[in-house]
CSV table of C-alpha atoms and ligand atoms in Angstrom, one decimal:
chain,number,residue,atom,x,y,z
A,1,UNK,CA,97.2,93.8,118.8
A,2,UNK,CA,93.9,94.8,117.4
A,3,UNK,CA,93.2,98.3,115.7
A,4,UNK,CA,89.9,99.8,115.1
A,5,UNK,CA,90.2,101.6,111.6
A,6,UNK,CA,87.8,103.9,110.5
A,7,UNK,CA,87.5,105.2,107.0
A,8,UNK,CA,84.7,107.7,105.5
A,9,UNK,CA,87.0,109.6,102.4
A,10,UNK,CA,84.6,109.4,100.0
A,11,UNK,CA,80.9,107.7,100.4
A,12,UNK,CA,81.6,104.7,102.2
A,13,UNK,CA,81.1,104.8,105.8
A,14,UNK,CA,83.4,102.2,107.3
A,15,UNK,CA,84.6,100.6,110.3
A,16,UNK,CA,86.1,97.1,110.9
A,17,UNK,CA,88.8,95.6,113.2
A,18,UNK,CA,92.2,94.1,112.3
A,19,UNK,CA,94.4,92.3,114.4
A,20,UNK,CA,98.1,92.6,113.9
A,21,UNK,CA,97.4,94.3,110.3
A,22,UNK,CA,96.9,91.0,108.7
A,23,UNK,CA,93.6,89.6,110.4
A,24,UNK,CA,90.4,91.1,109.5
A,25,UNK,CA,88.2,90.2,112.3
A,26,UNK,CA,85.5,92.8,111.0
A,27,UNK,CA,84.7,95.0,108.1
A,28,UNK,CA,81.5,96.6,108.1
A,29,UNK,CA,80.6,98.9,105.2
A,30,UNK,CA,77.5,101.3,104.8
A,31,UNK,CA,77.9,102.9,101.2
A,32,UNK,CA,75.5,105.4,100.3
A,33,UNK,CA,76.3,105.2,96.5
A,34,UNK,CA,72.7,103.7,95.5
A,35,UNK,CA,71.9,107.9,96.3
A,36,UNK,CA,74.8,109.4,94.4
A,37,UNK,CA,74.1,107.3,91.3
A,38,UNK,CA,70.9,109.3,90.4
A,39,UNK,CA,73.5,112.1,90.3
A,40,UNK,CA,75.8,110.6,88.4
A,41,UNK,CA,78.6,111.3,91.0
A,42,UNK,CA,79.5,111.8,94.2
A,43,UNK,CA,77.7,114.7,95.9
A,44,UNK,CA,79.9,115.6,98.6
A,45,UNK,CA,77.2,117.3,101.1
A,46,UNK,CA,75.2,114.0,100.5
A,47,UNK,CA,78.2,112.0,101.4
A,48,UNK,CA,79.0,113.7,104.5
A,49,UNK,CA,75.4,113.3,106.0
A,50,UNK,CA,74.9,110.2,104.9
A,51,UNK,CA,78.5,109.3,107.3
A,52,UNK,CA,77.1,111.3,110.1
A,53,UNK,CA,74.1,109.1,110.0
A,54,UNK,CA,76.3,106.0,109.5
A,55,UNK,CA,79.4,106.2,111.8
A,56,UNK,CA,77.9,105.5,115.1
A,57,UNK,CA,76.0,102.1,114.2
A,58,UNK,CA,78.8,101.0,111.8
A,59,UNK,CA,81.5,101.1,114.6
A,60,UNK,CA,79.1,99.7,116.9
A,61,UNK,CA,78.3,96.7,114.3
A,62,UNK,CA,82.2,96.3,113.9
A,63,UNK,CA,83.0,95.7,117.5
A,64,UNK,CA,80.2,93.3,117.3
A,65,UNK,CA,81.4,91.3,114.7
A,66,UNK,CA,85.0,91.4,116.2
A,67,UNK,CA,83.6,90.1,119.2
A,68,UNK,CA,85.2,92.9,121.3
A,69,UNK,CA,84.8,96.4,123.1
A,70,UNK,CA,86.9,99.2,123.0
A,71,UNK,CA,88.5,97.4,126.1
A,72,UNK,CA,90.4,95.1,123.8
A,73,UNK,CA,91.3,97.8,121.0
A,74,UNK,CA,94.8,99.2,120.8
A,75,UNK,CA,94.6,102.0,118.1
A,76,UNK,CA,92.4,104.0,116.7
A,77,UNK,CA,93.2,104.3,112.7
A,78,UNK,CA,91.2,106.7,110.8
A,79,UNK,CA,91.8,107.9,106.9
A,80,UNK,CA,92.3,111.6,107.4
A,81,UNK,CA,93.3,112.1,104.0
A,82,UNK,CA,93.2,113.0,100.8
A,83,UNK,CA,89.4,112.9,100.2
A,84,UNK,CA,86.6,114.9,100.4
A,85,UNK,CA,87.0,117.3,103.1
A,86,UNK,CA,83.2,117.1,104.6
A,87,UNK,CA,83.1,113.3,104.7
A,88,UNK,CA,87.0,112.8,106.1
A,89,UNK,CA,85.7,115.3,108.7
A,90,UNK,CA,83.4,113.1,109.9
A,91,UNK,CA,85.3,109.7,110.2
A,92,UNK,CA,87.8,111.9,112.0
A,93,UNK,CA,85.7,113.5,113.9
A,94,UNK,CA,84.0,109.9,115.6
A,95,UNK,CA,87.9,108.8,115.8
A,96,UNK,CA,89.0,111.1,117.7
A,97,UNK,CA,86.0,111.7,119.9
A,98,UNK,CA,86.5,107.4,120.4
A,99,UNK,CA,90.2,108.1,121.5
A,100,UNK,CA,89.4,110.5,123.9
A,101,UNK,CA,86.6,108.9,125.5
A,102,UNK,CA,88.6,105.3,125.8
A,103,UNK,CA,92.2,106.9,126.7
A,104,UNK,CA,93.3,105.5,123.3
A,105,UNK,CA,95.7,106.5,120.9
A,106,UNK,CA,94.7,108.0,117.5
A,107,UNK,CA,96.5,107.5,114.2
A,108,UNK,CA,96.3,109.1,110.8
A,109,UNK,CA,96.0,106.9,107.9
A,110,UNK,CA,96.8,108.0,104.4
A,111,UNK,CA,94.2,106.7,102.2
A,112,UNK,CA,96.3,105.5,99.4
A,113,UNK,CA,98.5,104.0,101.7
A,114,UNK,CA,95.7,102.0,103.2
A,115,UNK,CA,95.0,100.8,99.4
A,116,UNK,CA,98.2,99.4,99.6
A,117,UNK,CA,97.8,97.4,102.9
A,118,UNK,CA,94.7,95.6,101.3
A,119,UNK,CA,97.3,93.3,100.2
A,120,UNK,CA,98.6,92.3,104.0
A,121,UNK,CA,95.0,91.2,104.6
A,122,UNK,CA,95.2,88.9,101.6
A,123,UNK,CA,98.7,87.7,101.8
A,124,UNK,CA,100.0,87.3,105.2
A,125,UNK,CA,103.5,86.5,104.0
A,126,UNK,CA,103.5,89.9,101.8
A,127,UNK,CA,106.6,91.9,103.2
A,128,UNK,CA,107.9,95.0,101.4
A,129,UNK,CA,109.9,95.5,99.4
A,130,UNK,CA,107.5,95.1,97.0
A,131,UNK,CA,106.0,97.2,93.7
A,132,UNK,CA,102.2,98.4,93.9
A,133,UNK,CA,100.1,99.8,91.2
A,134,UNK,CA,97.4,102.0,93.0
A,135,UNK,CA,94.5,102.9,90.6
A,136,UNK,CA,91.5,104.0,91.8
A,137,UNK,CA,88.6,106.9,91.3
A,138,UNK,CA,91.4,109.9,92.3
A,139,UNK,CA,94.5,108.1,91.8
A,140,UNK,CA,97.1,106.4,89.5
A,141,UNK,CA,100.3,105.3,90.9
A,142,UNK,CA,103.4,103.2,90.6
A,143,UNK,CA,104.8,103.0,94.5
A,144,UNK,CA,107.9,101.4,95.7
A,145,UNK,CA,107.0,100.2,99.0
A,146,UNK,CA,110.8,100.1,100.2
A,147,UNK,CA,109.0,99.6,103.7
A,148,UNK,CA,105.7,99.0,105.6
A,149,UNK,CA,105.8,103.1,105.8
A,150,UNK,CA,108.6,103.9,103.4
A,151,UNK,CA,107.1,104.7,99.6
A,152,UNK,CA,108.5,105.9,96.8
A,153,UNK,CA,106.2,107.0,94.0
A,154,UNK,CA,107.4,106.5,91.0
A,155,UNK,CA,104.9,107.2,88.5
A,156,UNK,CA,101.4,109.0,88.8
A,157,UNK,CA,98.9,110.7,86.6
A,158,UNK,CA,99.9,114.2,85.3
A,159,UNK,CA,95.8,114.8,84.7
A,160,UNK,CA,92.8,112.4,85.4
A,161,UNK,CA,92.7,109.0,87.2
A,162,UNK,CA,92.3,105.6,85.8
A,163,UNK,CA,88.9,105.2,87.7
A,164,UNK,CA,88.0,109.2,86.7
A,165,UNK,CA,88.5,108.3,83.0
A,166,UNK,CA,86.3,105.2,83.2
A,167,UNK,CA,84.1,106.7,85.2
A,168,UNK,CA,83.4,110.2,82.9
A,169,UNK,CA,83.7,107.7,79.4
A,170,UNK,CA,80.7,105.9,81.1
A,171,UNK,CA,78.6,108.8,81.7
A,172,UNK,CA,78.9,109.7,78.1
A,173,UNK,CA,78.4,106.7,76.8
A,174,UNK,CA,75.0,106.3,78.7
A,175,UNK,CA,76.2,103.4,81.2
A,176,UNK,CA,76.2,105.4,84.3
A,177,UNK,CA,78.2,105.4,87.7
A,178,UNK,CA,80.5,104.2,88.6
A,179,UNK,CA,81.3,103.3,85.5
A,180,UNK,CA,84.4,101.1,86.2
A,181,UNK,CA,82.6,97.9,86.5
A,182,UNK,CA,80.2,98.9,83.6
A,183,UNK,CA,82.5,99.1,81.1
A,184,UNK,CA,84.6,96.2,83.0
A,185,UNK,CA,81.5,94.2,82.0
A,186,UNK,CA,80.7,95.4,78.5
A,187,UNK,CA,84.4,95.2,77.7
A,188,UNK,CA,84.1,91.0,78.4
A,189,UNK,CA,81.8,90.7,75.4
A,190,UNK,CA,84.1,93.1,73.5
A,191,UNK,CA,87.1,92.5,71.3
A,192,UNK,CA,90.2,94.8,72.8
A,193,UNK,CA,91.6,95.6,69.4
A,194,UNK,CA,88.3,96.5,67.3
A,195,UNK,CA,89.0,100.6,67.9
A,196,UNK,CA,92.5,101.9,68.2
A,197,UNK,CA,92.8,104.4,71.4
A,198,UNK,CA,95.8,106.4,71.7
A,199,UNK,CA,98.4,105.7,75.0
A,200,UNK,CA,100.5,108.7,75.9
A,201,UNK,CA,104.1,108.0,76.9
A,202,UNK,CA,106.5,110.4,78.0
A,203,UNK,CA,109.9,111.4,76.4
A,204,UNK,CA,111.6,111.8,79.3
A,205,UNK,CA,111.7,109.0,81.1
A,206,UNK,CA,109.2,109.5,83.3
A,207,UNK,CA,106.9,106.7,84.5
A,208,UNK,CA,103.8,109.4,85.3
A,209,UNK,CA,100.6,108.4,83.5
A,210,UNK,CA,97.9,111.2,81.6
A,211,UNK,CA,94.7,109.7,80.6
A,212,UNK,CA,92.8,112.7,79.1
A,213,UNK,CA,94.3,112.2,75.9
A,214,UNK,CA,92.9,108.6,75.6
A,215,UNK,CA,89.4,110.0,77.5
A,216,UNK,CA,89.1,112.9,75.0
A,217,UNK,CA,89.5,110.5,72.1
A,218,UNK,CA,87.1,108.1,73.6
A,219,UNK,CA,84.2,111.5,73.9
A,220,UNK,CA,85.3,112.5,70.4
A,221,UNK,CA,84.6,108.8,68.8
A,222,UNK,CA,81.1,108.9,70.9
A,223,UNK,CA,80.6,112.6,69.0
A,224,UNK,CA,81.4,111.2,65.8
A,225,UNK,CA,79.1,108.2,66.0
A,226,UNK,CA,76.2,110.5,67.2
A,227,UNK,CA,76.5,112.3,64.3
A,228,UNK,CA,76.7,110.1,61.6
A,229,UNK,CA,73.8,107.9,63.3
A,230,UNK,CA,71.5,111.6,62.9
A,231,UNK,CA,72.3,112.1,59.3
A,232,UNK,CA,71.8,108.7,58.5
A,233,UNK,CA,68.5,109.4,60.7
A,234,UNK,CA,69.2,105.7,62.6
A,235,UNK,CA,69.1,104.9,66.8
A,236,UNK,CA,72.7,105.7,68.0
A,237,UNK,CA,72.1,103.6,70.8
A,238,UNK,CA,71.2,100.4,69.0
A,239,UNK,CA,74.2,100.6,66.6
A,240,UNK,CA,76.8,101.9,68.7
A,241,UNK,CA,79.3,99.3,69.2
A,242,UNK,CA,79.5,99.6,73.2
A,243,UNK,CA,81.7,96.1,74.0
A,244,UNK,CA,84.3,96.5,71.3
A,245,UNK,CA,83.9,100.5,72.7
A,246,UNK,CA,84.5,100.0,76.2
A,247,UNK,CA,87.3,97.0,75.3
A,248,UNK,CA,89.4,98.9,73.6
A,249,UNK,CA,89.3,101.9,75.5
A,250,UNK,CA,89.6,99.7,78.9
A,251,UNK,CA,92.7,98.1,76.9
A,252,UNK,CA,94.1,101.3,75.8
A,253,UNK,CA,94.5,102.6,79.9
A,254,UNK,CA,95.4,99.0,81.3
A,255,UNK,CA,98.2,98.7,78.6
A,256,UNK,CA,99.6,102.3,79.6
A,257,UNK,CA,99.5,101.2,83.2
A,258,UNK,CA,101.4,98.3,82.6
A,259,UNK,CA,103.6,99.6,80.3
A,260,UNK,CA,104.8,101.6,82.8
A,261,UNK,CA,104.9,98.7,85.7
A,262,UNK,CA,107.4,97.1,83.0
A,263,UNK,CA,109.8,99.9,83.5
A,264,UNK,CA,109.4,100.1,87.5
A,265,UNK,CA,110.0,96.0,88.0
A,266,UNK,CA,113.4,96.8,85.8
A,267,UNK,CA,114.7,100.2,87.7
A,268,UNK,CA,113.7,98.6,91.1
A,269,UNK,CA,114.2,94.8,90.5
A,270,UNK,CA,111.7,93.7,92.9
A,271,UNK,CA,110.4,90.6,92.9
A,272,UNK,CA,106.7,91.3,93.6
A,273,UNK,CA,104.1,92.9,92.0
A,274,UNK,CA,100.4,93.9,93.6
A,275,UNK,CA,97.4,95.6,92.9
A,276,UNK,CA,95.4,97.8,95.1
A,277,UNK,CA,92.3,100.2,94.8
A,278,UNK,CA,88.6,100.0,92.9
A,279,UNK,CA,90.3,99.9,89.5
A,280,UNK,CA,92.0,97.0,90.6
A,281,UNK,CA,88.9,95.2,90.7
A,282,UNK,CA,89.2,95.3,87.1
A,283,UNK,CA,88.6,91.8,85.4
A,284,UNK,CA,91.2,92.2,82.5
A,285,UNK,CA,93.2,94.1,85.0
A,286,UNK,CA,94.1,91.3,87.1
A,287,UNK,CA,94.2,89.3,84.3
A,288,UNK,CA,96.7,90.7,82.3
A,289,UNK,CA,98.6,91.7,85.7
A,290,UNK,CA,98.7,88.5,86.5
A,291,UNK,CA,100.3,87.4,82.9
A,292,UNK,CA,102.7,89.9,83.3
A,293,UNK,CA,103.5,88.5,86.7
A,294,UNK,CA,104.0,85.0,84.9
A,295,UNK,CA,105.9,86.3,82.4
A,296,UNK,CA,108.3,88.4,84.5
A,297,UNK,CA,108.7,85.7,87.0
A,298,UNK,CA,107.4,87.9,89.7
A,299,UNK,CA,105.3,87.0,92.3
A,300,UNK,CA,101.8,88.6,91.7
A,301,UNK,CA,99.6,89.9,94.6
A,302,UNK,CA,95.6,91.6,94.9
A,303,UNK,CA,92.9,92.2,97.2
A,304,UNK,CA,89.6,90.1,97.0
A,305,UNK,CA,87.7,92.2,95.5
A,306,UNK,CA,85.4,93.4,98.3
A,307,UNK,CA,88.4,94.5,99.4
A,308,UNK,CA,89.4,96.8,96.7
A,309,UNK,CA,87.3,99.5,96.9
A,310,UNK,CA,87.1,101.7,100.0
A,311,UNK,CA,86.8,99.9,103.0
A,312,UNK,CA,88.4,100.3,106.4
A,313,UNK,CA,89.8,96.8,107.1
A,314,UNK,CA,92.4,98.1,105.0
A,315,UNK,CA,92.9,101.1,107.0
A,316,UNK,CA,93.2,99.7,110.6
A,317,UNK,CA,95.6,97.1,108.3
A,318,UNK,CA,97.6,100.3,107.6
A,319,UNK,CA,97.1,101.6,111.1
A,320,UNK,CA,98.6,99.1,112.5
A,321,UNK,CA,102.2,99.5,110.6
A,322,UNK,CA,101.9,103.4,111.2
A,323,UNK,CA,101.5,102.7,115.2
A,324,UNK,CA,104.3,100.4,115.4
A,325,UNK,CA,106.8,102.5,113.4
A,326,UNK,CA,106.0,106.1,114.1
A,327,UNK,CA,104.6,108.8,116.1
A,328,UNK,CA,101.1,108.3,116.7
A,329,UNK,CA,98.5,111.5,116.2
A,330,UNK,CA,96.8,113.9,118.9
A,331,UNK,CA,94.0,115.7,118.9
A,332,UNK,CA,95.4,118.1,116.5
A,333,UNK,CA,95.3,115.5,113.5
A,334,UNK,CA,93.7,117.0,110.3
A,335,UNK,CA,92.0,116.1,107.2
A,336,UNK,CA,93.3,116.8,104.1
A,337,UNK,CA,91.7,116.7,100.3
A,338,UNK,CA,94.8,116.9,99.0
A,339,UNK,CA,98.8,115.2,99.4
A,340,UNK,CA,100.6,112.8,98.0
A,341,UNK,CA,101.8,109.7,100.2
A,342,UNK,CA,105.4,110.6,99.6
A,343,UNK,CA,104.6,114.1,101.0
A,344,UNK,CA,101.9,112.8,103.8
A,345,UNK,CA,104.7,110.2,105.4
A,346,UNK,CA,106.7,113.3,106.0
A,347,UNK,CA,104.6,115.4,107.8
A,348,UNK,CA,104.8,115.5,111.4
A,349,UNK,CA,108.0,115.1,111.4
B,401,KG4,O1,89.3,103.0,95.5
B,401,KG4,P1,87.9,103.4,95.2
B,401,KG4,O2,86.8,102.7,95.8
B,401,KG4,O3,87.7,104.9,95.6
B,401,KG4,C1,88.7,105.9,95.4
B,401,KG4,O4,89.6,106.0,96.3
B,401,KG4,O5,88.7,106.6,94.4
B,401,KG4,O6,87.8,103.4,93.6
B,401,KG4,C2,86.7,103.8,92.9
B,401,KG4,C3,86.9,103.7,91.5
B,401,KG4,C4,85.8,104.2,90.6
B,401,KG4,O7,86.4,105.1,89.6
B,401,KG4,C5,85.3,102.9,89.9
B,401,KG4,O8,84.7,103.2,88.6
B,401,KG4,C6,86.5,102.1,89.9
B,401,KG4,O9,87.1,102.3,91.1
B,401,KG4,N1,86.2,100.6,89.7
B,401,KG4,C7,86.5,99.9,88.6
B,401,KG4,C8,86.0,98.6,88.8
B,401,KG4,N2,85.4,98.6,90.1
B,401,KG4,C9,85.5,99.9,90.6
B,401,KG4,N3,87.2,100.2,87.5
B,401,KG4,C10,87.3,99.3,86.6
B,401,KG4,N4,86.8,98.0,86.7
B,401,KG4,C11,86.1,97.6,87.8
B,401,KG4,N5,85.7,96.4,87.9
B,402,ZN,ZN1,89.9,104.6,97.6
């Protein structure tokens, strides 16, 4: 069974096919973040025309590659949340214009849940249940996927994402966007313990995550520096110690992460731990996952990394599950910028 997925949430404008939601027979991915880097974020009116422009030849080119028409798709599957509301509009939008055009049906993917199915493309023997830590630019989760569309979430970040705190640490270091992979690469020539960074845990038991203690102590030390280098009357940029930097402040939000994966392998006792979403494309990420996976005697699971940030092989993966275990959507299907994927699995019903 193949499924079309479409996927436009933030500023890639993507479309691939996947048969059976573990065989990527496409994934074609037009990213406009080349413009939104001058910015030093994503513009969201920039985004949106730039997927406008996009969606119709990137569908086309993903049927091509597939080798098919829209004779031989089953689904449509098309992120319709959370994200920026412009640029879901538009993905939307093309899908259901597709369904109605081709008799087909249409179905709503959450976007974090499509993060998640990454992981059927690269394992084909992944069944749930299994634990997934979800970290990307707007979200940092622990999820117990009991099912193929059963989560439970059982940590997530009270304040700003994993990706979000890399990404604003960057900017005000002088790196740029999107930070992640710059500081993933400073942090390799870096020593992880040089500067001590503060991890917040909380008293009560809870596995949620906050990050803008760690961040604001990251902008402070960047502050500090600055000064002294003026009255000293010396270049902060040539003697401020960016790899030990971004090390230790990588390591400080990768060991709070973990941390808290510790605690979810023991209240769940699964057997399986995986990655999903841009953060997870994190070097010492899947490293030290992968440790911790050894160490646990867990099996350990992550996308390729082209297939950790936003793409929609991952979302016609996730289509696929949704068709074969629920309702599928009508015209009336909306975007949303906001939701969690507990919440999102339950509307509509
Ligand atoms: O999943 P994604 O493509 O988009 C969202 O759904 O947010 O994730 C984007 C985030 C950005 O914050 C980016 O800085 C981060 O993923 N990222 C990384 C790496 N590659 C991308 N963070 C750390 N290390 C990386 N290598
Ligand atoms: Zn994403």
């Amino acid at each position: 069974m193949r499924i079309l997925g479409i996927e436009t949430s933030c500023d890639e404008t993507a479309a691939a096919v996947v048969e059976n939601g573990r065989v990527e027979l496409s994934n074609v991915i037009a990213s406009s973040a080349d413009i939104h880097r001058q910015y030093g974020g994503v513009v969201p009116e920039i985004a949106s025309r730039m997927h406008v422009e996009a969606i119709v030849p990137v569908v086309q080119q993903a049927l091509e590659e597939a080798g098919c028409t829209m004779d031989d798709i089953e689904a449509i599957a098309v992120t319709n949340g959370p994200g920026l509301a412009g640029a879901l509009l538009v993905g939307l939008s093309a899908a259901k214009a597709l369904a109605l055009a081709s008799g087909k049906p249409l179905v709503g993917v959450h976007h974090i849940a499509s993060h998640i199915a990454a992981n059927y493309l690269a394992d084909p023997e992944l069944e749930p249940p299994f634990l997934c830590l979800v970290v990307s630019g707007g979200h940092s989760q622990i999820v117990h996927v009991r099912d193929y569309t059963d989560f439970e979430i059982m940590g997530t970040t009270r304040d700003d994402a994993a990706g979000e705190a890399f990404d604003k640490v960057s900017r005000a270091v002088g790196l740029g966007y999107p930070g992640g992979p710059l500081l993933d690469r400073q942090a390799r020539l870096g020593n992880p313990g040089a500067i001590r960074f503060p991890q917040t845990r909380f008293a009560d038991g809870s596995l949620d995550f906050s990050f803008s203690g760690v961040k604001t102590a990251a902008l402070t030390y960047i502050q500090k520096t600055k000064q002294q280098a003026q009255r000293a009357g010396i270049d902060w940029d040539k003697n401020f110690p960016l790899s030990d930097f971004a090390a230790s402040y990588q390591e400080a939000i990768l060991q709070a992460l973990l941390h808290n994966c510790e605690e979810a392998v023991r209240r769940t006792g699964v057997k399986t731990l995986v990655l999903a979403g841009g953060v997870s494309a994190n070097s010492r990420l899947r490293k030290l996952a992968e440790d911790f996976c050894l160490k646990h005697k867990l099996k350990f699971g992550c996308p390729p990394l082209k297939d950790c940030t936003d793409n929609a092989a991952m979302v016609a993966a996730m289509g696929y599950f949704v068709y074969k275990n629920g309702p599928v959507a009508d015209m009336s299907l909306d975007a949303y910028t906001q939701g969690g994927l507990a919440e999102f699995c339950r509307r509509g019903e």
